[in-house]
Short mmCIF file of C-alpha atoms and ligand atoms in Angstrom, two decimals:
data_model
loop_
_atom_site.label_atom_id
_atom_site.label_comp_id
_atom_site.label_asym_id
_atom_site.label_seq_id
_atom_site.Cartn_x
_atom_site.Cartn_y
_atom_site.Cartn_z
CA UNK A 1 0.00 0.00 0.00
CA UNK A 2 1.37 3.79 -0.89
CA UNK A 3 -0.24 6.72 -0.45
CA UNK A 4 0.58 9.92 -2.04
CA UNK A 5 0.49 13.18 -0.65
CA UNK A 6 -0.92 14.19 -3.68
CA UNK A 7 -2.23 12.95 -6.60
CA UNK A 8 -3.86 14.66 -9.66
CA UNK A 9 -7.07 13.93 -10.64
CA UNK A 10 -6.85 13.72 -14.48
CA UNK A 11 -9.94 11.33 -15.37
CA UNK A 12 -12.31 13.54 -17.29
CA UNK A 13 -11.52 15.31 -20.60
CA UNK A 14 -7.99 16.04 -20.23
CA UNK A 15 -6.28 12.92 -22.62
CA UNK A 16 -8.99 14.22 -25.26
CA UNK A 17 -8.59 17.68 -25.38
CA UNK A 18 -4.63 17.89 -25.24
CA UNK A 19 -4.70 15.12 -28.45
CA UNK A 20 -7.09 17.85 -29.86
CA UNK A 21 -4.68 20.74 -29.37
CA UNK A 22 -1.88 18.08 -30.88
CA UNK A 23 -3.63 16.92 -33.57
CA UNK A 24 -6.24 18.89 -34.74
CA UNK A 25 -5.24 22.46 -33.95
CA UNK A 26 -1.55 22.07 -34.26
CA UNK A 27 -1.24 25.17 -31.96
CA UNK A 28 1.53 23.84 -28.91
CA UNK A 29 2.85 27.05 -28.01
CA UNK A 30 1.14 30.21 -26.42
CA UNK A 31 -1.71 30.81 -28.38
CA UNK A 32 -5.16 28.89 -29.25
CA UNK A 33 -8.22 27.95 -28.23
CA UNK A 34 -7.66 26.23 -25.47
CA UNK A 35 -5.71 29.41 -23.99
CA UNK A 36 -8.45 31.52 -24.80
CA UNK A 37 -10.93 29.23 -23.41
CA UNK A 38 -9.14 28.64 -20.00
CA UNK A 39 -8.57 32.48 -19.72
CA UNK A 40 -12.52 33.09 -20.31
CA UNK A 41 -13.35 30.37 -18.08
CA UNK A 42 -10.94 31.52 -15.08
CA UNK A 43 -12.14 35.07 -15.07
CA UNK A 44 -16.26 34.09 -15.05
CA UNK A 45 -15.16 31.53 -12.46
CA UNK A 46 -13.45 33.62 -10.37
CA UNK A 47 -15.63 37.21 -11.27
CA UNK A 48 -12.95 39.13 -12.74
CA UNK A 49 -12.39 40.85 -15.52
CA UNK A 50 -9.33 39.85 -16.91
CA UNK A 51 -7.30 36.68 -16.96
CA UNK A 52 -3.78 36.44 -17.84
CA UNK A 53 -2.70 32.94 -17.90
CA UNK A 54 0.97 32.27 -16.76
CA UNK A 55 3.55 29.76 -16.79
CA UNK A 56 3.26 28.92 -13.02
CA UNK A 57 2.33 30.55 -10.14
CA UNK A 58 5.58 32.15 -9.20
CA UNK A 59 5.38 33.68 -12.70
CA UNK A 60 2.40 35.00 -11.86
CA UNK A 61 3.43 36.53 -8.91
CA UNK A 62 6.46 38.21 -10.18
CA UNK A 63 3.94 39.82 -12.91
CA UNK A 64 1.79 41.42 -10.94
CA UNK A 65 4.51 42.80 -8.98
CA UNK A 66 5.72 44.05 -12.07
CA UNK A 67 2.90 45.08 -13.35
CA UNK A 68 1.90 47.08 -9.68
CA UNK A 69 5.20 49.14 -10.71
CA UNK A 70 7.09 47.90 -6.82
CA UNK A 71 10.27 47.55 -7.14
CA UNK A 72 13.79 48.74 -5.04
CA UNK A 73 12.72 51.11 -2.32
CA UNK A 74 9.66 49.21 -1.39
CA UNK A 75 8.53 47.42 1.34
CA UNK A 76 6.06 44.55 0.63
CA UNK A 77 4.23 43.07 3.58
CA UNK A 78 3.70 38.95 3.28
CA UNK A 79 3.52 36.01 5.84
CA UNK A 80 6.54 34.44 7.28
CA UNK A 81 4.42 31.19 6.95
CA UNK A 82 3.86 30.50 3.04
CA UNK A 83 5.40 29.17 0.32
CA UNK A 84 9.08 30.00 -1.06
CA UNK A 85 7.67 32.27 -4.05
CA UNK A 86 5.49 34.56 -1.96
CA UNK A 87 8.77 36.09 -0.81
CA UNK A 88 11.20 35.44 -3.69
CA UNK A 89 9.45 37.42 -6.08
CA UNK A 90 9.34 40.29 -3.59
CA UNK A 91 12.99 40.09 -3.72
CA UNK A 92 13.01 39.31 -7.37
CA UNK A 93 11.93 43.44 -7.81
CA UNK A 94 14.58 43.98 -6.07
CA UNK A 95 12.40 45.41 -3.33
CA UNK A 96 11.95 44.26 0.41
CA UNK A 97 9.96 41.66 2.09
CA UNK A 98 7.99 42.75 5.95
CA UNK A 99 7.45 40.02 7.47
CA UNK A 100 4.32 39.18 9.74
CA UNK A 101 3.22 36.20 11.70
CA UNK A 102 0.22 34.02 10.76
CA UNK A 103 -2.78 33.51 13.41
CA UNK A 104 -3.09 31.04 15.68
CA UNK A 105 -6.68 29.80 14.74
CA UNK A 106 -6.87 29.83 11.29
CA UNK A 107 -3.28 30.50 9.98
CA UNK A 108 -3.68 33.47 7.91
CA UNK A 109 -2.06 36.63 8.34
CA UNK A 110 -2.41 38.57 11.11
CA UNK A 111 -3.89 42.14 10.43
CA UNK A 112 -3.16 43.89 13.58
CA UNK A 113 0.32 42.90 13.30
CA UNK A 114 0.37 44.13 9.72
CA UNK A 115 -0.80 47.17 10.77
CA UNK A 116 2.30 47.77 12.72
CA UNK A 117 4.24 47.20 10.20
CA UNK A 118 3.50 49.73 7.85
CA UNK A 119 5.90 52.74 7.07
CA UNK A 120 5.62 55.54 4.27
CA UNK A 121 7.56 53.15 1.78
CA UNK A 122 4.85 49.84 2.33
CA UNK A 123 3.47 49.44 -1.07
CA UNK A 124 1.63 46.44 -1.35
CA UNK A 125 0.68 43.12 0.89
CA UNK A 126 0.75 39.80 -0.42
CA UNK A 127 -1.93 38.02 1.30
CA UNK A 128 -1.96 34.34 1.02
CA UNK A 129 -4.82 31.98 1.16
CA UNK A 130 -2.94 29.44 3.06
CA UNK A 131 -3.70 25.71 3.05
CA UNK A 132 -7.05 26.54 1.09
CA UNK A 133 -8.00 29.09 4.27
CA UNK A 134 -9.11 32.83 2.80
CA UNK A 135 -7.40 35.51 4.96
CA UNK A 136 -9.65 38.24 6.67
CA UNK A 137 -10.55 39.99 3.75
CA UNK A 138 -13.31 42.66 4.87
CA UNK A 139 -11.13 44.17 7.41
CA UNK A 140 -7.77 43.75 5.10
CA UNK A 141 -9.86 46.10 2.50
CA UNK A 142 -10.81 48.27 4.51
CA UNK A 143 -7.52 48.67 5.95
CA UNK A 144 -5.29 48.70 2.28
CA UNK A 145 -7.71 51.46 0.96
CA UNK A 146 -7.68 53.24 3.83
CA UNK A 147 -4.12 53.46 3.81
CA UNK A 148 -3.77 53.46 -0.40
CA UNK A 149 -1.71 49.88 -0.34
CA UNK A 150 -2.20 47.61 -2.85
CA UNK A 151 -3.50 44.26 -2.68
CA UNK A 152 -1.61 40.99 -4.09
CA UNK A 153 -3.88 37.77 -3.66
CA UNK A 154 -1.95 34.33 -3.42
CA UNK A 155 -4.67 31.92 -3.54
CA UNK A 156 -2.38 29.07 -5.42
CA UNK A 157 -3.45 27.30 -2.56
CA UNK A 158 -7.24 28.06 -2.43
CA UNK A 159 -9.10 27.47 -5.47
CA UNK A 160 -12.42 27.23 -4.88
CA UNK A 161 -12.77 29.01 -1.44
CA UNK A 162 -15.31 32.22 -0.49
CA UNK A 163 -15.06 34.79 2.06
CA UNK A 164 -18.44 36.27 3.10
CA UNK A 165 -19.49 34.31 -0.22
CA UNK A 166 -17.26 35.88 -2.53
CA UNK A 167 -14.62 33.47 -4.29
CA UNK A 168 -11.10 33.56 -3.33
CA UNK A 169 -9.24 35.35 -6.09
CA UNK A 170 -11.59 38.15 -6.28
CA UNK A 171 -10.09 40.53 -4.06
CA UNK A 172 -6.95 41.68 -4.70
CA UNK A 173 -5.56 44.11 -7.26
CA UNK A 174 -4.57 41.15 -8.58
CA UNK A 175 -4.79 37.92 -7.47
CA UNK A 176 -2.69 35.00 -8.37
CA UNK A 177 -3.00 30.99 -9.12
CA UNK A 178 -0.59 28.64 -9.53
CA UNK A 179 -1.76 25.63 -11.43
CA UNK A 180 1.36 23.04 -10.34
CA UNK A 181 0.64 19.21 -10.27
CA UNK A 182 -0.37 19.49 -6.68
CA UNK A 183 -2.68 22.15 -6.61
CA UNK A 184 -6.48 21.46 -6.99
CA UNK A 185 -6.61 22.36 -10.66
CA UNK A 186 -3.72 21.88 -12.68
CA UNK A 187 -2.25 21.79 -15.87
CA UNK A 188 1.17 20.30 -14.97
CA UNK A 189 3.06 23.92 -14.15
CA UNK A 190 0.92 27.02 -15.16
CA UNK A 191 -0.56 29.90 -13.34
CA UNK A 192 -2.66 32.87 -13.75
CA UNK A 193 -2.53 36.71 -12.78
CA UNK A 194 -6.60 38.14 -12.02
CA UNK A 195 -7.48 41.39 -11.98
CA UNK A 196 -10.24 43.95 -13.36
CA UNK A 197 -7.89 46.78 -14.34
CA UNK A 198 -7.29 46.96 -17.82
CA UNK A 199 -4.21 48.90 -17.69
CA UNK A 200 -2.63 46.99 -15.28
CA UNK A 201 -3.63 43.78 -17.00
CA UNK A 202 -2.15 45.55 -20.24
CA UNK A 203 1.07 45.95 -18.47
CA UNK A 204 1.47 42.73 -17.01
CA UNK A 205 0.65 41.07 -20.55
CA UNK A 206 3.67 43.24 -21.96
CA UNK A 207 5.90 42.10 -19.71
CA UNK A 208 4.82 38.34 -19.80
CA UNK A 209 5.46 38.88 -23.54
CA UNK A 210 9.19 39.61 -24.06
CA UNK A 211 8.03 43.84 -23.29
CA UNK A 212 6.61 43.89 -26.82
CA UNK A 213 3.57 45.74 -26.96
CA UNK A 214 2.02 44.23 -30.22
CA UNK A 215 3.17 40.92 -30.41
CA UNK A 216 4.87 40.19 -33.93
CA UNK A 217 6.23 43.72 -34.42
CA UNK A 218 9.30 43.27 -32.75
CA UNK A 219 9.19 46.64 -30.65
CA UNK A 220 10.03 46.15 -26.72
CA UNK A 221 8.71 48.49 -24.50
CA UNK A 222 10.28 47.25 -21.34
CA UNK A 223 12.85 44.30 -20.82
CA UNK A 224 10.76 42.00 -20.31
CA UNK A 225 10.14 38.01 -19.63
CA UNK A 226 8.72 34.99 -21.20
CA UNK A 227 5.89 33.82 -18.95
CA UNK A 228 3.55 32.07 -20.84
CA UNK A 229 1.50 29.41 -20.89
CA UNK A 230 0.83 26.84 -23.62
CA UNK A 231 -2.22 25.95 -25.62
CA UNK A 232 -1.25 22.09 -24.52
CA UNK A 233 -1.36 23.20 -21.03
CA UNK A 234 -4.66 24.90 -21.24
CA UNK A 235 -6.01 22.11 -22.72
CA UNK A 236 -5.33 20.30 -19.45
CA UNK A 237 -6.83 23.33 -17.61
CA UNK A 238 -10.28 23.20 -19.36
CA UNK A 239 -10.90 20.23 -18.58
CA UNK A 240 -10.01 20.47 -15.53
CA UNK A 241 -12.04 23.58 -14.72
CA UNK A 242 -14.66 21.27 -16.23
CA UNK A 243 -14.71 19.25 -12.81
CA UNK A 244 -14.07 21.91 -10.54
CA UNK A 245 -17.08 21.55 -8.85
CA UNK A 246 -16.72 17.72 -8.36
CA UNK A 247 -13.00 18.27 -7.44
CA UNK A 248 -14.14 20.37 -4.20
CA UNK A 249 -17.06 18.59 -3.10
CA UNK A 250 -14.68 15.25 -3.04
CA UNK A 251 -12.30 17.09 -1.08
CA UNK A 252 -14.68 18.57 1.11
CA UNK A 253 -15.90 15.14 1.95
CA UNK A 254 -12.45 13.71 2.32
CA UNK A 255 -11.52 16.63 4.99
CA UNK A 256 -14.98 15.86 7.08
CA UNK A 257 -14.22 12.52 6.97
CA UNK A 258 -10.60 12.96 8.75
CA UNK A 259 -12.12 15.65 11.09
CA UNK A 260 -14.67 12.74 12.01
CA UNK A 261 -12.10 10.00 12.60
CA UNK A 262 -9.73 12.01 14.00
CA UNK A 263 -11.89 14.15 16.48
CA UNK A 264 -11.35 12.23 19.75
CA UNK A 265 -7.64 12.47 19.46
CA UNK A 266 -6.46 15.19 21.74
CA UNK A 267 -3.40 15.05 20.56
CA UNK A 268 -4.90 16.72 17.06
CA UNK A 269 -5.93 19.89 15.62
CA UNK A 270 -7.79 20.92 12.68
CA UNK A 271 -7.62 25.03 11.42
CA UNK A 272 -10.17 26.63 13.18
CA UNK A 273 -12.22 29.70 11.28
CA UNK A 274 -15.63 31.25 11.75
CA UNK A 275 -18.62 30.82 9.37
CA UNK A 276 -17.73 33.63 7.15
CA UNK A 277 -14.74 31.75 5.73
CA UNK A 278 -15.42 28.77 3.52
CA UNK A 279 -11.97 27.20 2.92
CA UNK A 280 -10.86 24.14 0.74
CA UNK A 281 -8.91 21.29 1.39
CA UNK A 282 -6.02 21.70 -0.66
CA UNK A 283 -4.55 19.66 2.02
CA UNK A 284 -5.90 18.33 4.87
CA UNK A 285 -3.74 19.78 7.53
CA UNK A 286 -3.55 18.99 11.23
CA UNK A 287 -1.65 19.94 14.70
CA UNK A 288 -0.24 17.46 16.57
CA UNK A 289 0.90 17.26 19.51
CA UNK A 290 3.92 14.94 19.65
CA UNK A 291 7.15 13.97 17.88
CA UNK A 292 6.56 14.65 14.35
CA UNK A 293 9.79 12.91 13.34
CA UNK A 294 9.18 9.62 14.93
CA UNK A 295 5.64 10.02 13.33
CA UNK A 296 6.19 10.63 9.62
CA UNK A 297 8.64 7.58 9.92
CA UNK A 298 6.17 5.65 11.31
CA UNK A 299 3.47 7.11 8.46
CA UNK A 300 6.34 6.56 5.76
CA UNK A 301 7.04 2.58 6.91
CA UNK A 302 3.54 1.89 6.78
CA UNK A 303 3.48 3.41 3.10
CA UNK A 304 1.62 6.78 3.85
CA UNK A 305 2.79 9.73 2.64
CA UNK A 306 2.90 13.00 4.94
CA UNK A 307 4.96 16.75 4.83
CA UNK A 308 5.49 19.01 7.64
CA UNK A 309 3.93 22.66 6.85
CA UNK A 310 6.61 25.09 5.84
CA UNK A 311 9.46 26.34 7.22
CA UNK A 312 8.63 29.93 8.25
CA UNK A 313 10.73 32.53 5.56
CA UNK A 314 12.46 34.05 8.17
CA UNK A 315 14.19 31.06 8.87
CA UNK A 316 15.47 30.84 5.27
CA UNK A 317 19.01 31.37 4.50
CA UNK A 318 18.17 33.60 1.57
CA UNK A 319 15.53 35.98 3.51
CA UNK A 320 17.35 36.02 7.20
CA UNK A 321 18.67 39.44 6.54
CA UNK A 322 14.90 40.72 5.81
CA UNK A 323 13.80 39.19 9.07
CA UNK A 324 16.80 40.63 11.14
CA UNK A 325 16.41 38.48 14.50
CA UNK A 326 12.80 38.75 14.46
CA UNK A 327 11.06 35.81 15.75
CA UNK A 328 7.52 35.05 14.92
CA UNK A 329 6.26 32.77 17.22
CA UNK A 330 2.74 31.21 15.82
CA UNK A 331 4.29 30.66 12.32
CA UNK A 332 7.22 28.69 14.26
CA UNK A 333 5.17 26.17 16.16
CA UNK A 334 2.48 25.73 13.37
CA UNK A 335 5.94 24.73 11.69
CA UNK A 336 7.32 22.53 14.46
CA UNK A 337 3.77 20.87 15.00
CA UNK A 338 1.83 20.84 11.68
CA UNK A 339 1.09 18.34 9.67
CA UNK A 340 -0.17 17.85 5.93
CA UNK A 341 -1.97 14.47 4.83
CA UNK A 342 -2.80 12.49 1.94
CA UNK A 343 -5.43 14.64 -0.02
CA UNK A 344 -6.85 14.13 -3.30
CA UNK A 345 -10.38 13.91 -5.16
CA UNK A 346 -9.00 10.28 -6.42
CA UNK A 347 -8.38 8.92 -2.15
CA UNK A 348 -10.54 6.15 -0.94
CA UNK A 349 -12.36 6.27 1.97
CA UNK A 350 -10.57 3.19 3.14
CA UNK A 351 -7.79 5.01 2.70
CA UNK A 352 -8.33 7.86 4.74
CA UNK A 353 -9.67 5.32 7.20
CA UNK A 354 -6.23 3.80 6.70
CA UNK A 355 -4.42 7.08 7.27
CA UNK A 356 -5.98 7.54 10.54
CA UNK A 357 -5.64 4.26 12.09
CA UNK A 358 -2.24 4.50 11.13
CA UNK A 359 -1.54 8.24 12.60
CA UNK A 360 -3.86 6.95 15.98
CA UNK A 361 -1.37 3.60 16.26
CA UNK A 362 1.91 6.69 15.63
CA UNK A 363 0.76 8.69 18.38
CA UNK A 364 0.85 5.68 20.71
CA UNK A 365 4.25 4.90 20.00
C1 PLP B 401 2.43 26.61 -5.15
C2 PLP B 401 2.53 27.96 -4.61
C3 PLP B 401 3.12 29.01 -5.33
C4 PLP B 401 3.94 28.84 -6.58
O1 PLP B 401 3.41 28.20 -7.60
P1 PLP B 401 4.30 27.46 -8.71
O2 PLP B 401 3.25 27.21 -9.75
O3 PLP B 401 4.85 26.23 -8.10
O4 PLP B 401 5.33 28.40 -9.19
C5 PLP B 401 3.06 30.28 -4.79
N1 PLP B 401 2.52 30.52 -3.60
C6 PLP B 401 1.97 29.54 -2.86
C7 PLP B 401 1.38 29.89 -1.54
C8 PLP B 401 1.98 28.22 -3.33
O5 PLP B 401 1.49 27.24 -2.58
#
């Protein structure tokens, strides 16, 4: 028996539309149908204006960075506890990463704390939707307009979630999707940059496109990248967005399923968030309170798959000198004590039964 971490979910029209975009269209670079149709679907899913597909999610980030003009000089505020590319792409513009813990209930960012961080040079917070969990959205807007900041979305980790019944990736300036093979819709690596400013979405296009303002007249505005996605790629995505629905309702499922086996352990913890907040599982992630070591080994002999949650940035070698000594306490024990589990629309309910009886029999070790 082995049980992935992850697993995508690729059973529905995916095999026939990328053979379509091979055979029939012939179009396997960065333009076609299947581009246009993934960027039309994202931007009615997610009740935007524009999308700009991308060729991850880091990609996406860096462009609307970009495209929001920060760069050296500015401070961007982001949580300690997220992924690598929150941060790097911060630094990539060559301007400067504020760190801020994450809350204890629900593991988001913590606005009063971000209010204390802000100085005449903060220009924009990256606010990620971590482990499929929205941050606090109302009183982040109120607070960024209030104070003229701009708003960066992460939600490569929250497709599919609503905050006082508005989907994630509808609230920021731009917000951004990664579509890697563990995230709940893929196409392999991709990403994509949301946003209802025509301008700015102009801008970020130029500089996803080599700078050049009309493509094919080989005139660069800026110097610019090559972040784009392919039509082979999209294909994957449409078909894919095809079972988005399905893809979250298994997963929601899945996650009641652990809270239900799992809810007499003491020793565990699920995310706690009020009724406002409808996350996702993008994984099913836990507390627990014991020797994480001796437990993943014991997971990992008995062929399940588990990952610690990060490593808090500002333990990083590359971003220590942003963090200068700071600690930030939450982010560090959600670190030290959290766990991610098997999570997929394709898992068995024997196998999260499995999971569990296995995690209950590593606890009494
Ligand atoms: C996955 C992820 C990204 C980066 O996406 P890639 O497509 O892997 O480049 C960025 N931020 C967060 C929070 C992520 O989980």
């Amino acid at each position: 028996m082995h049980i992935p971490m992850a697993c995508p979910d690729l059973t529905g029209n995916e095999a026939k539309y990328l053979l379509d975009a091979l055979n029939n269209e012939g179009r396997i670079s960065s333009s076609g149908k299947y581009l246009e149709k993934f960027e039309k679907l994202l931007a009615e899913r997610f009740a935007r204006t524009f999308a700009l597909s991308t060729s991850n999610g880091t990609t996406a980030l860096h462009l609307a960075l970009l495209g929001l003009g920060i760069g050296p000089g500015d401070e961007v505020i982001v949580p300690t506890l997220t992924f690598s590319a929150s941060v790097a792409t911060i630094v990539h513009c060559g301007a400067t990463p504020i760190f801020i813990d994450a809350k204890k209930d629900d593991w988001t960012l913590d606005i009063e704390q971000l209010q204390k961080k802000i100085t005449p040079r903060t220009k924009a917070v990256v606010a990620v939707d971590l482990y499929g969990m929205p941050c606090d959205y109302a009183p982040l807007q109120d607070w960024r307009i209030l104070k003229n900041i701009f708003l960066i979305e992460d939600a490569a980790e929250a497709h599919g979630a609503t905050y006082a019944s508005r989907p994630v990736g509808s609230f920021g300036d731009v917000s951004c999707f990664s579509f890697y093979g563990n995230k709940i819709i893929t196409t392999g690596e991709g990403g994509a940059c949301l946003t209802n400013d025509g301008e700015l979405a102009k801008r970020m296009s130029v500089f996803k496109n080599h700078g050049m303002t009309r493509p094919g007249i080989y005139e660069h505005e800026v110097a610019g990248y090559n972040y784009r996605l392919t039509n082979i790629q999209a294909a994957i995505g449409v078909a894919q967005l095809e079972r988005f629905d399905y893809f979250l309702e298994k997963r929601r499922e899945h996650e009641a399923l652990y809270r239900t086996l799992l809810k007499d352990e003491p020793r565990i913890r699920f995310q706690e968030y009020p009724p406002s907040k409808k996350p996702v599982s993008w994984l099913v992630s836990i507390l627990v309170d014991g020797d994480l070591d001796k437990i993943c080994q014991h997971m990992r002999e008995h062929g399940v798959d588990t990952r610690r949650l990060f490593k808090p940035m500002h333990l990083q070698k590359p971003y220590l000198s942003y963090a200068q000594g700071q600690s930030f306490p939450v982010a560090e024990h959600l670190h030290r004590q959290g766990l991610c589990l098997p999570s997929s629309s394709l898992l068995l309910e024997d196998e999260i039964h499995y999971v569990c009886k296995q995690l209950k029999e590593a606890l009494r070790i």
